[in-house]
Amino acid sequence: MTQSGVSIHDLLRNTLREYNSAIRSLLESFVSTNNQHDLLKASEQRQTLTSNIIQLDKQLQELYYKIKAHHERQARIRVIQEEILECDSLKKRLATQLFETKDSLEHSLSEASEQVEATNKAKQNKLEYKDILHYANKLSAFTSAPPNFSTTQQSVGGYELPYPLEVAMHASLLNHLPAILSKDTDKTHEEELDDTFIHQQDGFQFGDLDDEDILDLVLNPDLD
């Protein structure tokens, strides 16, 4: 848009129309005539048309630079618009990531608050280990054998208590090692005992025991 309020497109179209009309009139003025008066008039007309054409050519040059600047400005505007669209896309992704991070932090804080609350309750309602043992002893009175357990069953199967019993430990392979009760055993005697135990373990095979001896190993005396 020019200062006069006319768009560059309309100004260019009007200028080209005037330029085309001036060129046509100039060419028509060169038509031969025998009248002297007509020749003089045609010469003056050609001078006027030539001046108009020169003026219109200057206007076209100015319009050319204006149009060129307008196109360059439009190109920069398109680049800026693309950058704006890219920035908008980045802002949307950033906002989405921030929202997801906020949601994750709120969830973590909620879990941490629950853990802190549970810890505080545990500190306020501390239980003595004696109370826990007393409660466990009460529960042990209500335990029972498996439903298919039979007192006449000879084989203990895969059933085994979750804790060792003294009788079962005495019936284990360690029972083959002679008991040493002396507290004054020196280092040499301890090494001899270690060698004896190792040799006994190396020489011991399950094949050396009878079937009855293997069955006599009480793995779970409570089931006898």
Short mmCIF file of C-alpha atoms in Angstrom, two decimals, residues 9-224:
data_model
loop_
_atom_site.label_atom_id
_atom_site.label_comp_id
_atom_site.label_asym_id
_atom_site.label_seq_id
_atom_site.Cartn_x
_atom_site.Cartn_y
_atom_site.Cartn_z
CA HIS A 9 -0.72 -4.06 -7.46
CA ASP A 10 -3.20 -1.43 -8.70
CA LEU A 11 -0.48 1.19 -9.15
CA LEU A 12 1.61 -1.22 -11.22
CA ARG A 13 -1.37 -2.17 -13.37
CA ASN A 14 -2.28 1.50 -14.06
CA THR A 15 1.31 2.47 -14.82
CA LEU A 16 1.73 -0.42 -17.27
CA ARG A 17 -1.52 0.54 -18.97
CA GLU A 18 -0.32 4.16 -19.42
CA TYR A 19 3.11 2.96 -20.59
CA ASN A 20 1.52 0.65 -23.16
CA SER A 21 -0.76 3.44 -24.41
CA ALA A 22 2.16 5.91 -24.73
CA ILE A 23 4.23 3.40 -26.71
CA ARG A 24 1.32 2.72 -29.08
CA SER A 25 0.74 6.47 -29.62
CA LEU A 26 4.43 7.02 -30.25
CA LEU A 27 4.52 4.33 -32.90
CA GLU A 28 1.39 5.70 -34.58
CA SER A 29 3.01 9.16 -34.81
CA PHE A 30 5.58 7.79 -37.24
CA VAL A 31 2.97 7.14 -39.90
CA SER A 32 4.06 9.10 -43.03
CA THR A 33 2.07 12.12 -44.10
CA ASN A 34 2.55 14.72 -46.86
CA ASN A 35 1.01 17.63 -44.96
CA GLN A 36 3.66 19.93 -43.45
CA HIS A 37 1.36 20.99 -40.65
CA ASP A 38 0.69 17.38 -39.71
CA LEU A 39 4.40 16.61 -39.68
CA LEU A 40 5.08 19.47 -37.24
CA LYS A 41 2.21 18.43 -35.02
CA ALA A 42 3.39 14.79 -35.05
CA SER A 43 6.91 15.89 -34.07
CA GLU A 44 5.61 17.80 -31.06
CA GLN A 45 3.41 14.85 -30.13
CA ARG A 46 6.38 12.48 -30.28
CA GLN A 47 8.36 14.73 -27.89
CA THR A 48 5.48 14.76 -25.41
CA LEU A 49 5.01 10.98 -25.67
CA THR A 50 8.73 10.39 -25.25
CA SER A 51 8.78 12.51 -22.08
CA ASN A 52 5.76 10.60 -20.76
CA ILE A 53 7.39 7.27 -21.56
CA ILE A 54 10.58 8.29 -19.73
CA GLN A 55 8.55 9.38 -16.71
CA LEU A 56 6.54 6.16 -16.74
CA ASP A 57 9.75 4.14 -17.02
CA LYS A 58 11.08 5.83 -13.86
CA GLN A 59 7.83 5.02 -12.09
CA LEU A 60 8.12 1.38 -13.19
CA GLN A 61 11.69 1.23 -11.83
CA GLU A 62 10.52 2.60 -8.48
CA LEU A 63 7.68 0.10 -8.44
CA TYR A 64 10.15 -2.68 -9.23
CA TYR A 65 12.26 -1.88 -6.15
CA LYS A 66 9.13 -1.53 -4.04
CA ILE A 67 7.84 -4.90 -5.23
CA LYS A 68 11.25 -6.49 -4.66
CA ALA A 69 11.38 -5.10 -1.11
CA HIS A 70 7.81 -6.29 -0.58
CA HIS A 71 8.70 -9.84 -1.70
CA GLU A 72 11.77 -9.89 0.54
CA ARG A 73 9.65 -8.68 3.44
CA GLN A 74 7.05 -11.36 2.71
CA ALA A 75 9.79 -14.01 2.62
CA ARG A 76 11.07 -12.87 6.03
CA ILE A 77 7.49 -12.91 7.33
CA ARG A 78 7.06 -16.52 6.16
CA VAL A 79 10.32 -17.52 7.85
CA ILE A 80 9.23 -15.82 11.06
CA GLN A 81 5.83 -17.52 10.85
CA GLU A 82 7.52 -20.92 10.50
CA GLU A 83 9.73 -20.12 13.48
CA ILE A 84 6.65 -19.09 15.47
CA LEU A 85 4.93 -22.38 14.59
CA GLU A 86 8.03 -24.31 15.64
CA CYS A 87 8.23 -22.36 18.90
CA ASP A 88 4.55 -23.06 19.54
CA SER A 89 5.16 -26.77 18.99
CA LEU A 90 8.14 -26.69 21.36
CA LYS A 91 6.09 -24.85 23.96
CA LYS A 92 3.34 -27.44 23.70
CA ARG A 93 5.82 -30.30 24.16
CA LEU A 94 7.45 -28.47 27.05
CA ALA A 95 4.09 -27.86 28.68
CA THR A 96 3.20 -31.55 28.28
CA GLN A 97 6.51 -32.63 29.83
CA LEU A 98 6.08 -30.16 32.68
CA PHE A 99 2.57 -31.45 33.33
CA GLU A 100 3.78 -35.08 33.33
CA THR A 101 6.69 -34.16 35.64
CA LYS A 102 4.31 -32.30 37.95
CA ASP A 103 1.99 -35.32 38.05
CA SER A 104 4.93 -37.65 38.76
CA LEU A 105 6.24 -35.38 41.53
CA GLU A 106 2.81 -35.15 43.12
CA HIS A 107 2.53 -38.95 43.06
CA SER A 108 6.03 -39.32 44.58
CA LEU A 109 5.25 -36.73 47.25
CA SER A 110 2.00 -38.51 48.05
CA GLU A 111 3.81 -41.83 48.47
CA ALA A 112 6.54 -40.17 50.56
CA SER A 113 3.91 -38.53 52.77
CA GLU A 114 2.23 -41.90 53.30
CA GLN A 115 5.57 -43.48 54.20
CA VAL A 116 6.38 -40.66 56.62
CA GLU A 117 2.94 -40.97 58.18
CA ALA A 118 3.35 -44.74 58.53
CA THR A 119 6.81 -44.25 60.06
CA ASN A 120 5.48 -41.73 62.57
CA LYS A 121 2.66 -44.07 63.53
CA ALA A 122 5.15 -46.89 63.95
CA LYS A 123 7.30 -44.71 66.21
CA GLN A 124 4.30 -43.67 68.29
CA ASN A 125 2.96 -47.22 68.57
CA LYS A 126 6.24 -49.03 69.13
CA LEU A 127 5.87 -52.72 70.04
CA GLU A 128 8.23 -54.47 72.39
CA TYR A 129 9.80 -57.65 71.11
CA LYS A 130 8.44 -59.47 74.16
CA ASP A 131 4.92 -58.62 73.05
CA ILE A 132 5.66 -59.94 69.58
CA LEU A 133 7.05 -63.20 71.00
CA HIS A 134 4.05 -63.53 73.29
CA TYR A 135 1.72 -63.07 70.34
CA ALA A 136 3.68 -65.63 68.31
CA ASN A 137 3.40 -68.14 71.16
CA LYS A 138 -0.36 -67.65 71.17
CA LEU A 139 -0.52 -68.33 67.44
CA SER A 140 1.62 -71.47 67.76
CA ALA A 141 -1.07 -73.11 69.86
CA PHE A 142 -3.44 -73.03 66.89
CA THR A 143 -1.08 -74.62 64.35
CA SER A 144 -1.83 -78.11 63.09
CA ALA A 145 -0.41 -80.85 60.90
CA PRO A 146 -1.25 -81.12 57.20
CA PRO A 147 -4.74 -82.51 56.42
CA ASN A 148 -3.36 -85.75 54.93
CA PHE A 149 -0.92 -86.39 57.77
CA SER A 150 -1.01 -89.89 59.31
CA THR A 151 0.74 -90.99 62.49
CA THR A 152 1.29 -94.45 60.96
CA GLN A 153 3.11 -93.01 57.99
CA GLN A 154 6.65 -94.36 57.79
CA SER A 155 8.13 -91.84 55.38
CA VAL A 156 8.25 -88.17 56.27
CA GLY A 157 8.11 -87.14 52.60
CA GLY A 158 9.02 -83.52 51.92
CA TYR A 159 7.59 -82.14 55.14
CA GLU A 160 10.15 -80.34 57.27
CA LEU A 161 9.96 -77.79 60.03
CA PRO A 162 11.19 -74.30 59.16
CA TYR A 163 13.61 -74.32 62.11
CA PRO A 164 16.29 -76.84 63.26
CA LEU A 165 15.74 -79.10 66.26
CA GLU A 166 18.41 -80.29 68.60
CA VAL A 167 17.55 -83.95 68.01
CA ALA A 168 17.73 -83.48 64.24
CA MET A 169 21.11 -81.78 64.52
CA HIS A 170 22.43 -84.68 66.60
CA ALA A 171 21.20 -87.08 63.92
CA SER A 172 23.02 -85.26 61.11
CA LEU A 173 26.35 -86.20 59.52
CA LEU A 174 28.19 -83.91 61.90
CA ASN A 175 27.40 -86.44 64.59
CA HIS A 176 30.10 -88.70 63.10
CA LEU A 177 32.73 -86.24 64.36
CA PRO A 178 33.87 -87.12 67.93
CA ALA A 179 32.82 -84.49 70.43
CA ILE A 180 35.69 -82.50 71.88
CA LEU A 181 34.66 -81.00 75.19
CA SER A 182 37.98 -79.76 76.44
CA LYS A 183 38.33 -75.95 76.50
CA ASP A 184 42.14 -76.13 76.73
CA THR A 185 42.65 -77.58 73.24
CA ASP A 186 45.72 -76.05 71.64
CA LYS A 187 46.13 -75.05 68.02
CA THR A 188 47.91 -78.28 67.06
CA HIS A 189 45.09 -80.37 68.43
CA GLU A 190 42.54 -78.27 66.53
CA GLU A 191 44.42 -78.84 63.27
CA GLU A 192 44.46 -82.59 63.96
CA LEU A 193 40.72 -82.49 64.57
CA ASP A 194 40.20 -80.64 61.30
CA ASP A 195 42.25 -83.24 59.43
CA THR A 196 40.33 -86.05 61.12
CA PHE A 197 37.01 -84.48 60.17
CA ILE A 198 38.13 -83.97 56.57
CA HIS A 199 39.35 -87.58 56.25
CA GLN A 200 36.13 -88.85 57.74
CA GLN A 201 34.10 -86.76 55.32
CA ASP A 202 36.23 -87.93 52.38
CA GLY A 203 35.81 -91.54 53.39
CA PHE A 204 32.13 -91.30 54.20
CA GLN A 205 29.70 -92.49 51.56
CA PHE A 206 26.00 -93.05 51.78
CA GLY A 207 26.70 -96.52 50.46
CA ASP A 208 28.44 -97.36 53.76
CA LEU A 209 25.13 -97.00 55.58
CA ASP A 210 22.36 -99.55 55.58
CA ASP A 211 18.88 -98.63 54.48
CA GLU A 212 17.68 -98.90 58.05
CA ASP A 213 20.40 -96.50 59.21
CA ILE A 214 19.33 -93.92 56.66
CA LEU A 215 15.69 -94.26 57.71
CA ASP A 216 16.74 -93.89 61.35
CA LEU A 217 17.90 -90.31 60.66
CA VAL A 218 15.19 -88.30 62.35
CA LEU A 219 14.72 -85.26 60.16
CA ASN A 220 11.46 -84.23 61.79
CA PRO A 221 11.01 -85.82 65.20
CA ASP A 222 7.61 -84.15 65.72
CA LEU A 223 6.16 -86.41 63.04
CA ASP A 224 7.18 -89.66 64.80
#
